[in-house]
Coordinates of C-alpha atoms in Angstrom, one line a residue:
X1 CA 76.9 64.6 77.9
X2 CA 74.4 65.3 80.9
X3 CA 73.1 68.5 81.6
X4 CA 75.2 68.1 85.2
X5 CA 78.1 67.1 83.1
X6 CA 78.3 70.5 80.6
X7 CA 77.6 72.5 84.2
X8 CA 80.4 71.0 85.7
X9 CA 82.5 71.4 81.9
X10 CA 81.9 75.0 82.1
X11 CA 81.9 76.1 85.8
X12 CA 84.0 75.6 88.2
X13 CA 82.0 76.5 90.7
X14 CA 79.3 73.9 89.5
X15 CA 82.1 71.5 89.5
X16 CA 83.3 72.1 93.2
X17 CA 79.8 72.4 94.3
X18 CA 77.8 69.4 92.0
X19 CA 80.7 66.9 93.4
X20 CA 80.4 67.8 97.5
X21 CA 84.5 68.5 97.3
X22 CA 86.2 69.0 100.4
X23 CA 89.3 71.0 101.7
X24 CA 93.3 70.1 102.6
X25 CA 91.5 69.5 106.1
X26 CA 88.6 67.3 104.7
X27 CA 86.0 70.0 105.4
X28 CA 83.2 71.2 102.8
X29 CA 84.2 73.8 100.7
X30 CA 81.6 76.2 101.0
X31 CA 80.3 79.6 98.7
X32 CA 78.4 81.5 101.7
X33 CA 80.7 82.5 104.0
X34 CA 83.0 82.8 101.2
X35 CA 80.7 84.7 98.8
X36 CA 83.6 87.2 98.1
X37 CA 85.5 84.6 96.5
X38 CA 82.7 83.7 93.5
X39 CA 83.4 86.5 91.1
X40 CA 87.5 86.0 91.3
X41 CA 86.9 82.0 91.0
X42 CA 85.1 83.0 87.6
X43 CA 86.8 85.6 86.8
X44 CA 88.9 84.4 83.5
X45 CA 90.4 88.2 82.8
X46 CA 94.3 87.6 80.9
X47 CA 95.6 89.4 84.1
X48 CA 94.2 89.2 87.7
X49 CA 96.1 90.5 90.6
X50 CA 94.8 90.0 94.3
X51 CA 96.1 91.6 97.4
X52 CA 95.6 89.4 100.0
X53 CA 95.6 88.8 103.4
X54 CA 96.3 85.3 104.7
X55 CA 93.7 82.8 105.8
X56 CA 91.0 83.5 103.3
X57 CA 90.6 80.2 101.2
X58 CA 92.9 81.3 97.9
X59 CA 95.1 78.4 97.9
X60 CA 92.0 75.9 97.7
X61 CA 90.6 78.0 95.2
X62 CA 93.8 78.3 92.7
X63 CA 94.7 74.7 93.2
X64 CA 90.6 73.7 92.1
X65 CA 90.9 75.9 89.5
X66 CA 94.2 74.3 88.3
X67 CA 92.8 71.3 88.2
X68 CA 89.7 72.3 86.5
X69 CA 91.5 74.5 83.5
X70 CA 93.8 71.1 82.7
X71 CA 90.7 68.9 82.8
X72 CA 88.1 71.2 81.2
X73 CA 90.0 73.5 79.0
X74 CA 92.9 71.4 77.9
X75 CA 95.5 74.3 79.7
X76 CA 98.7 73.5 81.0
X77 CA 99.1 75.5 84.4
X78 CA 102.5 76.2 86.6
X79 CA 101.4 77.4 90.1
X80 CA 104.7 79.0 91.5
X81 CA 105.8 79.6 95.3
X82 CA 108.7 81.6 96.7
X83 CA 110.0 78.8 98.5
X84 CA 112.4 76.7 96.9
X85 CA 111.2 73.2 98.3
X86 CA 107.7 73.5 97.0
X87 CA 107.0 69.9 97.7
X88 CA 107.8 70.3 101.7
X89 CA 106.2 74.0 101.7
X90 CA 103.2 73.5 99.5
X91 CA 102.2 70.2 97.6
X92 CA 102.7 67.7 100.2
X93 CA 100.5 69.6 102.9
X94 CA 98.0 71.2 100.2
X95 CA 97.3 70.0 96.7
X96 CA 98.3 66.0 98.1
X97 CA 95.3 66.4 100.7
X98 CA 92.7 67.9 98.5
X99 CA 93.5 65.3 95.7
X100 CA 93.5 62.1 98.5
X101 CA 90.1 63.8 99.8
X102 CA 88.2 63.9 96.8
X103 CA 88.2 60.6 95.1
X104 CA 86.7 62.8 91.8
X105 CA 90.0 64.2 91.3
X106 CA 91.9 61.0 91.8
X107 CA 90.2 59.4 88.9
X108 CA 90.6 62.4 86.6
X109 CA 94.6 62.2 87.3
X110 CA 97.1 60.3 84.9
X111 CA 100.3 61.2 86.4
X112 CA 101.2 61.4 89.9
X113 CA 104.3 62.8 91.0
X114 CA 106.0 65.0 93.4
X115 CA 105.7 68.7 91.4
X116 CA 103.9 67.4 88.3
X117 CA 100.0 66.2 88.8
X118 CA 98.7 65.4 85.0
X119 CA 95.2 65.6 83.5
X120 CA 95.0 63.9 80.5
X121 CA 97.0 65.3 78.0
X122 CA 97.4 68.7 80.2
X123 CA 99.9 69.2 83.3
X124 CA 100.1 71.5 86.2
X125 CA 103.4 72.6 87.1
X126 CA 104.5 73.2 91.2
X127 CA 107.4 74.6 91.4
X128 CA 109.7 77.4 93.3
X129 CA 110.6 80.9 92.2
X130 CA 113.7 81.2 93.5
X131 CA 116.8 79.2 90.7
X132 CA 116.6 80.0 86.9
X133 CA 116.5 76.2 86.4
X134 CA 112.8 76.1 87.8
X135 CA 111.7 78.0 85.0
X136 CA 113.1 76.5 82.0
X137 CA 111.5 73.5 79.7
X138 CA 108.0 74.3 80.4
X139 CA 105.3 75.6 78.3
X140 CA 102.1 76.7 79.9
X141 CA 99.0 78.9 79.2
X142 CA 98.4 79.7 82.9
X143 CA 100.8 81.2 85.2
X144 CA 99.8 81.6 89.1
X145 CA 102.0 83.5 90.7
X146 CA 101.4 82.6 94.2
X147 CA 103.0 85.1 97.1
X148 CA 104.5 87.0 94.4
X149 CA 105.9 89.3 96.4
X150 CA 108.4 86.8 98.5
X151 CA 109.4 85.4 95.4
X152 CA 112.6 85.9 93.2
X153 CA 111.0 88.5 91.1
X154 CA 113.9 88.0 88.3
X155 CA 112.3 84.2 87.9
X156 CA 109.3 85.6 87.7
X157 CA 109.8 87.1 84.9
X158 CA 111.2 83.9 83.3
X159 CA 108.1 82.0 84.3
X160 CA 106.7 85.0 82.3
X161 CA 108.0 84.3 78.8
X162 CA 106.6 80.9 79.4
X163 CA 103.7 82.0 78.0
X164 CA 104.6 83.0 74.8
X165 CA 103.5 80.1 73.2
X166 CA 99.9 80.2 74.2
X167 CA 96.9 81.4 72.5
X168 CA 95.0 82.6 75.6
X169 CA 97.6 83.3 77.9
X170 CA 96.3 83.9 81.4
X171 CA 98.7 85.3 84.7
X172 CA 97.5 85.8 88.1
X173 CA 99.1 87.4 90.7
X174 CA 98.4 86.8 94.2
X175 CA 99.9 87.7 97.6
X176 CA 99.9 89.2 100.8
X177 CA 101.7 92.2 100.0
X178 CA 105.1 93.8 101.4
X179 CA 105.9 97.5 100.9
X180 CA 103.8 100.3 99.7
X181 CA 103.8 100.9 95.6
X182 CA 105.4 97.4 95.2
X183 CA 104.9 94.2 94.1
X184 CA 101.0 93.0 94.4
X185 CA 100.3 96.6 95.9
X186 CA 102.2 98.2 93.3
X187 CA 100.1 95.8 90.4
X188 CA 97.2 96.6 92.0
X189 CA 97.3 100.1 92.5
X190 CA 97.0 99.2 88.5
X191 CA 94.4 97.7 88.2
X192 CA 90.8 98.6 88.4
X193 CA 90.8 97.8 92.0
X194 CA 87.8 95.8 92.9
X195 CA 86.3 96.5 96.6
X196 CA 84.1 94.2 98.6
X197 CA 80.8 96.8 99.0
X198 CA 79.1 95.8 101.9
X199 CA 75.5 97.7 102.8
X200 CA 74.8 98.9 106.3
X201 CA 71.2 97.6 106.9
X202 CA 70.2 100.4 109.1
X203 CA 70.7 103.1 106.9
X204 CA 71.3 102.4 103.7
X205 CA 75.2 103.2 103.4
X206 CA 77.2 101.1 101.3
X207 CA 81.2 100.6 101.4
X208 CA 84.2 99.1 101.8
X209 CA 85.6 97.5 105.6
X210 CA 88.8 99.1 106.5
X211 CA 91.0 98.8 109.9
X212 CA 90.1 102.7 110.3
X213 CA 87.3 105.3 109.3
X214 CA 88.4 107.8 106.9
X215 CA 87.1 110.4 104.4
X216 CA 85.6 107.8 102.0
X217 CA 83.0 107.2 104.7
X218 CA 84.3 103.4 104.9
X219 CA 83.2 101.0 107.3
X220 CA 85.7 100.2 110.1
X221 CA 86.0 98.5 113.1
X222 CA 85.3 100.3 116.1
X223 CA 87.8 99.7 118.5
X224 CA 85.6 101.2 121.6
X225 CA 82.5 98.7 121.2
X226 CA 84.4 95.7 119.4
X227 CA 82.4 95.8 116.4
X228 CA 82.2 96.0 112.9
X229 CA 80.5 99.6 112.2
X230 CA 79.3 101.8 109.5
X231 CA 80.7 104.7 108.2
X232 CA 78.3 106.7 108.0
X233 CA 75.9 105.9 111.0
X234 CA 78.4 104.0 113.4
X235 CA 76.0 101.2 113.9
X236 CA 77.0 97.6 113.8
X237 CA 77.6 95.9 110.2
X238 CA 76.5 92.4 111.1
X239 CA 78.0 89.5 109.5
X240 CA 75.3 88.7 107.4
X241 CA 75.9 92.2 105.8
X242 CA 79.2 91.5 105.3
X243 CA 78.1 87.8 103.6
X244 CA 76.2 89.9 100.9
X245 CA 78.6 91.9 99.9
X246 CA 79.4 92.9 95.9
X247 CA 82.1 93.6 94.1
X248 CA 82.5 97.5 93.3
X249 CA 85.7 98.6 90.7
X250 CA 87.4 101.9 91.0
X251 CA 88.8 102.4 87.7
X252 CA 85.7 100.2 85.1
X253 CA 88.0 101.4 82.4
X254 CA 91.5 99.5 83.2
X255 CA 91.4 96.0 81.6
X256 CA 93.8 94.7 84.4
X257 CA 90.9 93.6 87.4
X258 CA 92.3 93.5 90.9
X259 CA 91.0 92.5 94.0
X260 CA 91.6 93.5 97.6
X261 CA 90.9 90.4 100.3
X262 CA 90.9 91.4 103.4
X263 CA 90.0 89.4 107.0
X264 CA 87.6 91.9 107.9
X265 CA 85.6 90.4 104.8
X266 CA 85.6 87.1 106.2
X267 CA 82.1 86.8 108.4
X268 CA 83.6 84.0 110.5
X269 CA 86.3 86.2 111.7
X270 CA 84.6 88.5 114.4
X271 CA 85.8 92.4 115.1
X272 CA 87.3 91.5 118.6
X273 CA 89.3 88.4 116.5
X274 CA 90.7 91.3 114.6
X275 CA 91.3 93.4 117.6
X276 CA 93.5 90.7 119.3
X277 CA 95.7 90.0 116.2
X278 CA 96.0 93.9 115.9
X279 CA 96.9 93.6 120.0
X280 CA 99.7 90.8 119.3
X281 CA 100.9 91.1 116.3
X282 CA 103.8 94.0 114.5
X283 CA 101.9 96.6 112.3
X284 CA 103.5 95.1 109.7
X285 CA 102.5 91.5 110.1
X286 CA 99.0 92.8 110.6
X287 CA 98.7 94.8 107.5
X288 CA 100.0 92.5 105.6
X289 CA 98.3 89.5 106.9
X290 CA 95.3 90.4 108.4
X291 CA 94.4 93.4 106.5
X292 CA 95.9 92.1 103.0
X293 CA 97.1 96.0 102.7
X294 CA 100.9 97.2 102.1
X295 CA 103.0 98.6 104.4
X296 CA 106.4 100.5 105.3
X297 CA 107.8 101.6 108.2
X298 CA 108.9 105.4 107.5
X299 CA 112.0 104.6 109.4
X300 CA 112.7 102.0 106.9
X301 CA 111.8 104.1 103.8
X302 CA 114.6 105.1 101.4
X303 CA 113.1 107.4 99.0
X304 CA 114.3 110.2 96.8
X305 CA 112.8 112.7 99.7
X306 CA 115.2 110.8 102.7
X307 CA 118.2 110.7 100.4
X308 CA 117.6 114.6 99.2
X309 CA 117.1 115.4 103.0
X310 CA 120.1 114.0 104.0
X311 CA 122.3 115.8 101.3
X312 CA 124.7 118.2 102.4
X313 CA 126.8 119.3 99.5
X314 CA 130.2 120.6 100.6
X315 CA 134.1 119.7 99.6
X316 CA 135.1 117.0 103.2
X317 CA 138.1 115.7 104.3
X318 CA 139.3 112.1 102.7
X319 CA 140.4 111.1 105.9
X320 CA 138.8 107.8 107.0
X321 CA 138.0 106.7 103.6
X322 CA 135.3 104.1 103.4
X323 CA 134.7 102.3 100.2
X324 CA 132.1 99.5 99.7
X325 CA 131.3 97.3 96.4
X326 CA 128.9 95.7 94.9
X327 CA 130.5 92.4 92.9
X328 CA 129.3 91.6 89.2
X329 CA 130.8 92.1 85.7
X330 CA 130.0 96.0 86.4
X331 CA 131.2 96.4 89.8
X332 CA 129.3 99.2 91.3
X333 CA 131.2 101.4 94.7
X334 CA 130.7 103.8 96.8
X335 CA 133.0 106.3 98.8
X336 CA 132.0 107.8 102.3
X337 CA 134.5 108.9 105.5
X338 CA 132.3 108.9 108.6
X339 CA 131.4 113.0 107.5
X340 CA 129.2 111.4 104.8
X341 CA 129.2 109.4 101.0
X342 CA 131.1 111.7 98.7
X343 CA 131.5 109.7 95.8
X344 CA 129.9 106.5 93.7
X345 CA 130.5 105.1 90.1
X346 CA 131.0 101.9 88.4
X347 CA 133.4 100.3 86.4
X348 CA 134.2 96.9 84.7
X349 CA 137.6 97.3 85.6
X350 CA 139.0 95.4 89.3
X351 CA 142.2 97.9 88.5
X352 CA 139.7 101.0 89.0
X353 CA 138.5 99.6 92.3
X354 CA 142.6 98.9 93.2
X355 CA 143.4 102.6 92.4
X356 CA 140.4 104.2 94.5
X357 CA 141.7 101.9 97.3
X358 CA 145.2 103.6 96.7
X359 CA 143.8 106.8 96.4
X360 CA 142.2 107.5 99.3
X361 CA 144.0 104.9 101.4
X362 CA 140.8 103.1 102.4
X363 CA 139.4 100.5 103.9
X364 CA 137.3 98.1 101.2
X365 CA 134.4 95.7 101.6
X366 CA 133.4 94.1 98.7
X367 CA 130.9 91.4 97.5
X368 CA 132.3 87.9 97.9
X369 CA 129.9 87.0 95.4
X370 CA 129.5 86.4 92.1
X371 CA 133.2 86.5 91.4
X372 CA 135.5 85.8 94.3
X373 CA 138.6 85.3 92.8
X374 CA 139.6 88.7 92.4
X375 CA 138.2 90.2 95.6
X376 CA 140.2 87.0 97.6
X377 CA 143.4 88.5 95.6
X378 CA 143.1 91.5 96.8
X379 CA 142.1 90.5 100.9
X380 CA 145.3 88.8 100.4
X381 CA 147.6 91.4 98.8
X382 CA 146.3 93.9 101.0
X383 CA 145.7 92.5 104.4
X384 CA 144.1 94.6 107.1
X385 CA 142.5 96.8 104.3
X386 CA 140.9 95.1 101.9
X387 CA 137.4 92.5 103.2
X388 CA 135.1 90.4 101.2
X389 CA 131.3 89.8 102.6
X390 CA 128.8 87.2 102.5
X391 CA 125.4 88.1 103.7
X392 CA 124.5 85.7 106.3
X393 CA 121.3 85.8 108.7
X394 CA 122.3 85.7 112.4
X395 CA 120.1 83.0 114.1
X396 CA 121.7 83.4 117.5
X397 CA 121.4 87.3 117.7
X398 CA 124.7 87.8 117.9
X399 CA 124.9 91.4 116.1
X400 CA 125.0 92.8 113.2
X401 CA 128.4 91.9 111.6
X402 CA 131.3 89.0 112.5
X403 CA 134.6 90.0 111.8
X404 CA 136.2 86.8 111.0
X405 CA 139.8 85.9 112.7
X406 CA 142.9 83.1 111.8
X407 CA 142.7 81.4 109.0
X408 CA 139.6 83.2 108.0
X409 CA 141.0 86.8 108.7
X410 CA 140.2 89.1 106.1
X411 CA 136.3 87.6 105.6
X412 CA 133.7 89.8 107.0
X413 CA 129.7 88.3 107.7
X414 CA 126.7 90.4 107.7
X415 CA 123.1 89.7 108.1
X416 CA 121.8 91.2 105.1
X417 CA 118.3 92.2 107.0
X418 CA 120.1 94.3 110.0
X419 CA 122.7 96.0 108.0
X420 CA 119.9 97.3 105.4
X421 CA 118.0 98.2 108.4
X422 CA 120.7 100.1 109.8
X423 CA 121.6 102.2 107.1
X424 CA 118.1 102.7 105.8
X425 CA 117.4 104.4 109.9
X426 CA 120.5 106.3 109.7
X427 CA 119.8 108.0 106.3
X428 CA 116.5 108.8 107.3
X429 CA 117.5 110.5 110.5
X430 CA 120.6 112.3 108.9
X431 CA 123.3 110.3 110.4
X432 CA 124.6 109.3 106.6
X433 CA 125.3 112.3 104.8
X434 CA 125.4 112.6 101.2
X435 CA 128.0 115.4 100.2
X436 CA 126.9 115.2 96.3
X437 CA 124.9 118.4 94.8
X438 CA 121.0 116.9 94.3
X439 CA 121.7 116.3 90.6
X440 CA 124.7 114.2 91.2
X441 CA 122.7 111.7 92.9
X442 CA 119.7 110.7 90.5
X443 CA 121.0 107.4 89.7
X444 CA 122.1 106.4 93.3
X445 CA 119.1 107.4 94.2
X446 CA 117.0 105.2 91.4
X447 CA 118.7 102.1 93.0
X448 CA 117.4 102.5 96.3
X449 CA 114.3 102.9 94.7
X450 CA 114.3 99.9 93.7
X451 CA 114.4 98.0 97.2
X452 CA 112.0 97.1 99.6
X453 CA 111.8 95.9 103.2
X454 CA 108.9 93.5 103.7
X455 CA 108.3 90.5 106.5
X456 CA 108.1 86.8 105.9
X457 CA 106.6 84.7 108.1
X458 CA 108.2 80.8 108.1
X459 CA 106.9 77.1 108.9
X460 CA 107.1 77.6 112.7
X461 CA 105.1 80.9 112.0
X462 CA 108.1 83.1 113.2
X463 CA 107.8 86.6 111.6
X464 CA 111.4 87.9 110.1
X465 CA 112.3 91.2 108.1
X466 CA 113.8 91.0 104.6
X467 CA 114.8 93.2 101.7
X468 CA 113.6 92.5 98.3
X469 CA 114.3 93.9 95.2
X470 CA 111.5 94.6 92.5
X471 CA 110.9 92.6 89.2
X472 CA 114.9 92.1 89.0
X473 CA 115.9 96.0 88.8
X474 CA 118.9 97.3 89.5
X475 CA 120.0 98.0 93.4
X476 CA 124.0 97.4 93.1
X477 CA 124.3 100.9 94.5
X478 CA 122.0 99.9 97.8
X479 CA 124.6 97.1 98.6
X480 CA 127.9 99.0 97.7
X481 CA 126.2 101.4 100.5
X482 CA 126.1 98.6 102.9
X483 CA 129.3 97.6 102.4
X484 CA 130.4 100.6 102.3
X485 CA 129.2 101.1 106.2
X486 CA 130.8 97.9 106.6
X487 CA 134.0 99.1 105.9
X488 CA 133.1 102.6 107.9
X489 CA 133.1 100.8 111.5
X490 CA 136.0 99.4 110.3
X491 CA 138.0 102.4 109.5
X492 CA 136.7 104.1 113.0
X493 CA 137.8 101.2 115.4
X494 CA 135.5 97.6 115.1
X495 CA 138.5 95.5 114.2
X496 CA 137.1 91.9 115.6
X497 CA 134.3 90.3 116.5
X498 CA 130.6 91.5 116.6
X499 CA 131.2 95.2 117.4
X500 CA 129.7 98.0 115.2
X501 CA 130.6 101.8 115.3
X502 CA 128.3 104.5 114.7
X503 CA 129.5 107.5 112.0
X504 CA 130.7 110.6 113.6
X505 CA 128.0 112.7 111.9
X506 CA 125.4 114.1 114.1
X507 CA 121.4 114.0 113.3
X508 CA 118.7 116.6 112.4
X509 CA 118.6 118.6 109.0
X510 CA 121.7 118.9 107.7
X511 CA 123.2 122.4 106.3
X512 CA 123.6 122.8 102.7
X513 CA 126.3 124.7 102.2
X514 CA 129.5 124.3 99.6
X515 CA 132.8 124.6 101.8
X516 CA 136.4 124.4 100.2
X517 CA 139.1 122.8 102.0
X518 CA 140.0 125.7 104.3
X519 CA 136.3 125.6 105.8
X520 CA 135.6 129.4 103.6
X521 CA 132.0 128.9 102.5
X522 CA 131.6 128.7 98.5
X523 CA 127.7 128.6 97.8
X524 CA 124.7 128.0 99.8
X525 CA 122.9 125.4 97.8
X526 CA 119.5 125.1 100.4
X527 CA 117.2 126.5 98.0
X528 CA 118.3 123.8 95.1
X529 CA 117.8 121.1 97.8
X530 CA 114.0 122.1 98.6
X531 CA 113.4 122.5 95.2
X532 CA 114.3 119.0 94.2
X533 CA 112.5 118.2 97.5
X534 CA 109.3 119.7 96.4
X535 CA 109.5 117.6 92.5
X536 CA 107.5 115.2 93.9
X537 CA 104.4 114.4 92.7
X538 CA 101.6 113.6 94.6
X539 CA 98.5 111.4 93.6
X540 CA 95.1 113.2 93.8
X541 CA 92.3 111.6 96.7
X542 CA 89.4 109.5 94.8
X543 CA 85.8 109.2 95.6
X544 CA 83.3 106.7 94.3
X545 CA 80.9 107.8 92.2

């Protein structure tokens, strides 16, 4: 073997470099404007998580590296996408190219097909993350996880177990992040959290490039001169400053490395390119994308601290009666009139469901879905009363529920996105009201914890908002809430069509007071409420050393 030949075996930069290979577009694929992306292309830690922004050469990289691990190492790789037609989405209009383009490659490859490229006796894997059935009869050694965060989190941990088999198992997780604290965010925040150090040449400083100064002394971009500047001097960081840049870790001692790739790293993307995409794009789309940083809209944010703010513990009126459930073997419910959620549980039992319906002589929404038969009983047994949902998106902005009429009378549409939206902005500003004591409403509160509104951006480039719960935990109770508000404009006058009524219950911070039946005041429970407010815990600021 030639000394160019053990290189390439052991490098994969050598091998990319020594070989002149080119991009999906047929361009040179380059390490100086791209410096930051050396260390993470070498980087063979059992766990690496990058938060990413978009645009910043990490499919090329993973795909190369896929193709070197099978060739080099003997590894069998699946690289996994959260769209389910990977070949339209992904291989067709990025692996095909770089393989057709580099002629290297070609020769290396045995097999050929649509999702499976093979390497000898090794085989990479494309596939989606969205069925169960993409994840079975496969065993790998590496998994890349790629835009873990769009992806059905319950099949990624399928693709997980994978693993097992392997000697020198190897996951990386990579994605432009959603929501603060989960997925990539939430795996980074984890990790040792590697930062792109970039040195000031006029004085000295050295730091990380943020969107905004702050305490840490970071470098920012100064919106005033259109520039990249320092944090400690305010002078311009040029962009061969930026090139020459090093990795600094936060935590040395966590064994989990993560890396943050932002835009602002890039040196062909200029300070005023930034500005415009900050200028005409959402602030979510631009943290996400163009910053590679998390981010939730506070509106959109339902936390233990929204939920405790919005309880009002006191005995209401079951006048009205709203119940909404979440289908499954355990069907989970919850109870509200338009003064507020009173009750929740769960049960195994359709009969339990059919005697709070009785009960309270309510109007029910429940999940079409897993198991309709049941729920279609009891639409028909009790028409006018009883509804089953499907989630389905609203393309022609027509609202954000279809009450279905004729033959289809008793089925009610939602789009999933605008009815989690809705609720989530009327908890926050008080307009759902939970009449529970604090205590009561741990576990309700645990499921909406679980949930998280992020945006996806599609083929045409389109932005759209979607909820998504994290690594498969459980958020039954979040849905029966929907529903449950569902049912709610039902019971207070939306019988057809696309209208939608708001609750009775007026904003602002609500009292927290026990009242019986006759309106005489029992307890005053506002202290217990700001204590569980104040539980909290919150995470100490860190400097470098």
């Amino acid at each position: 073997m030639t000394d160019n030949a053990q290189l390439e075996a052991s490098s994969v930069l050598a091998w990319i470099t020594l070989n002149g290979f080119v991009n999906e577009y047929n361009k040179p694929i380059e390490f100086v404007n791209h410096r930051f992306m050396i260390d993470y292309m070498t980087d063979d830690a059992p766990t690496v998580i990058t938060r990413k922004a978009a645009q910043v050469g990490m499919t090329v990289a993973e795909t190369l590296r896929g193709i070197h691990e099978a060739v080099f190492e003997k590894r069998n790789i699946a690289h996994t996408l959260q769209t389910s037609d990977v070949i339209k989405g992904f291989v067709a209009p990025k692996v095909n190219p770089i393989i057709s383009y580099n002629p290297k490659i070609q020769e290396l490859m045995t097999v050929d097909s649509e999702s499976l490229k093979g390497f000898g006796g090794n085989f990479i894997y494309y596939r989606g993350a969205q069925a169960e059935s993409q994840a079975i009869n496969i065993t790998i050694d590496t998994l890349n996880i790629d835009e873990m965060d769009r992806s059905n989190q319950k099949i990624v941990e399928i693709y997980k177990s994978r693993l097992d088999a392997s000697t020198n198992p190897r996951i990386r997780y990579f994605s432009n992040p959603s929501a603060i604290g989960f997925g990539v965010d939430g795996l980074y925040q984890q990790s040792d959290q590697r930062h792109w150090f970039v040195k000031c040449r006029h004085c000295d400083h050295s730091s990380f490039i943020d969107w905004q100064p702050s305490d840490e002394l970071n470098h920012y971009v100064d919106v005033d001169k259109g520039i990249y500047a320092c944090g400690k001097c305010g002078k311009e960081i040029s962009d061969r400053d930026r090139i020459n840049g090093e990795w600094i870790t936060k935590y040395p001692d966590r064994k989990i490395h993560g890396y943050w790739i932002s835009q602002l790293m890039v040196p062909t993307i200029s300070a005023q390119q930034i500005l415009e995409k900050q200028m005409t794009s959402s602030t979510e789309y631009f943290y996400n994308f163009v910053l590679g940083k998390a981010y939730t809209p506070t509106d959109l944010i339902v936390n233990r601290e929204k939920i405790l703010r919005a309880c009002s513990p006191s005995e209401i009126p079951k006048v009205q009666v709203a119940i909404g459930v979440d289908n499954g073997v355990v069907k989970h419910w919850v109870a509200g009139t338009p003064q507020g959620i009173f009750d929740y549980g769960k049960t195994e039992s359709w009969e339990d469901i059919e005697r709070l319906l009785l009960m309270y002589n309510a109007t029910v929404v429940i999940d079409a879905n897993p198991y309709p038969n049941i729920p279609k009983q009891l639409v028909e047994k009790y028409k006018g009363r009883v509804f089953i949902n499907y989630y389905k998106r609203d393309t022609k902005n027509l609202g954000i529920v279809m009450w279905l009429e004729g033959k289809e009378y008793g089925v009610v549409s939602a789009d999933r996105t605008k009815i989690f939206d809705l609720v989530a902005n009327e908890i926050a500003d008080s307009r759902i009201l939970f009449r529970q004591t604090p205590h009561k409403l741990e576990d309700y509160i645990s499921h909406w914890g679980n949930i998280y509104r992020t945006v996806e951006v599609d083929a045409r480039g389109l932005e759209r908002g979607v909820w998504i719960v994290q690594e498969g935990k459980p958020d039954h109770w979040a849905h029966a809430t929907c529903y449950m508000r569902i049912a709610l404009s039902r019971q207070l006058g939306s019988s057809m069509g696309t209208g939608f009524v708001e609750p009775l219950t007026g904003g602002g911070k609500p009292k927290s007071d026990i009242i019986n039946s006759e309106g005489q005041l029992v307890m005053d429970l506002s202290e217990q409420v700001e204590e569980a407010l104040s539980g909290d815990n919150k995470g100490a600021d860190w400097k470098y050393q």
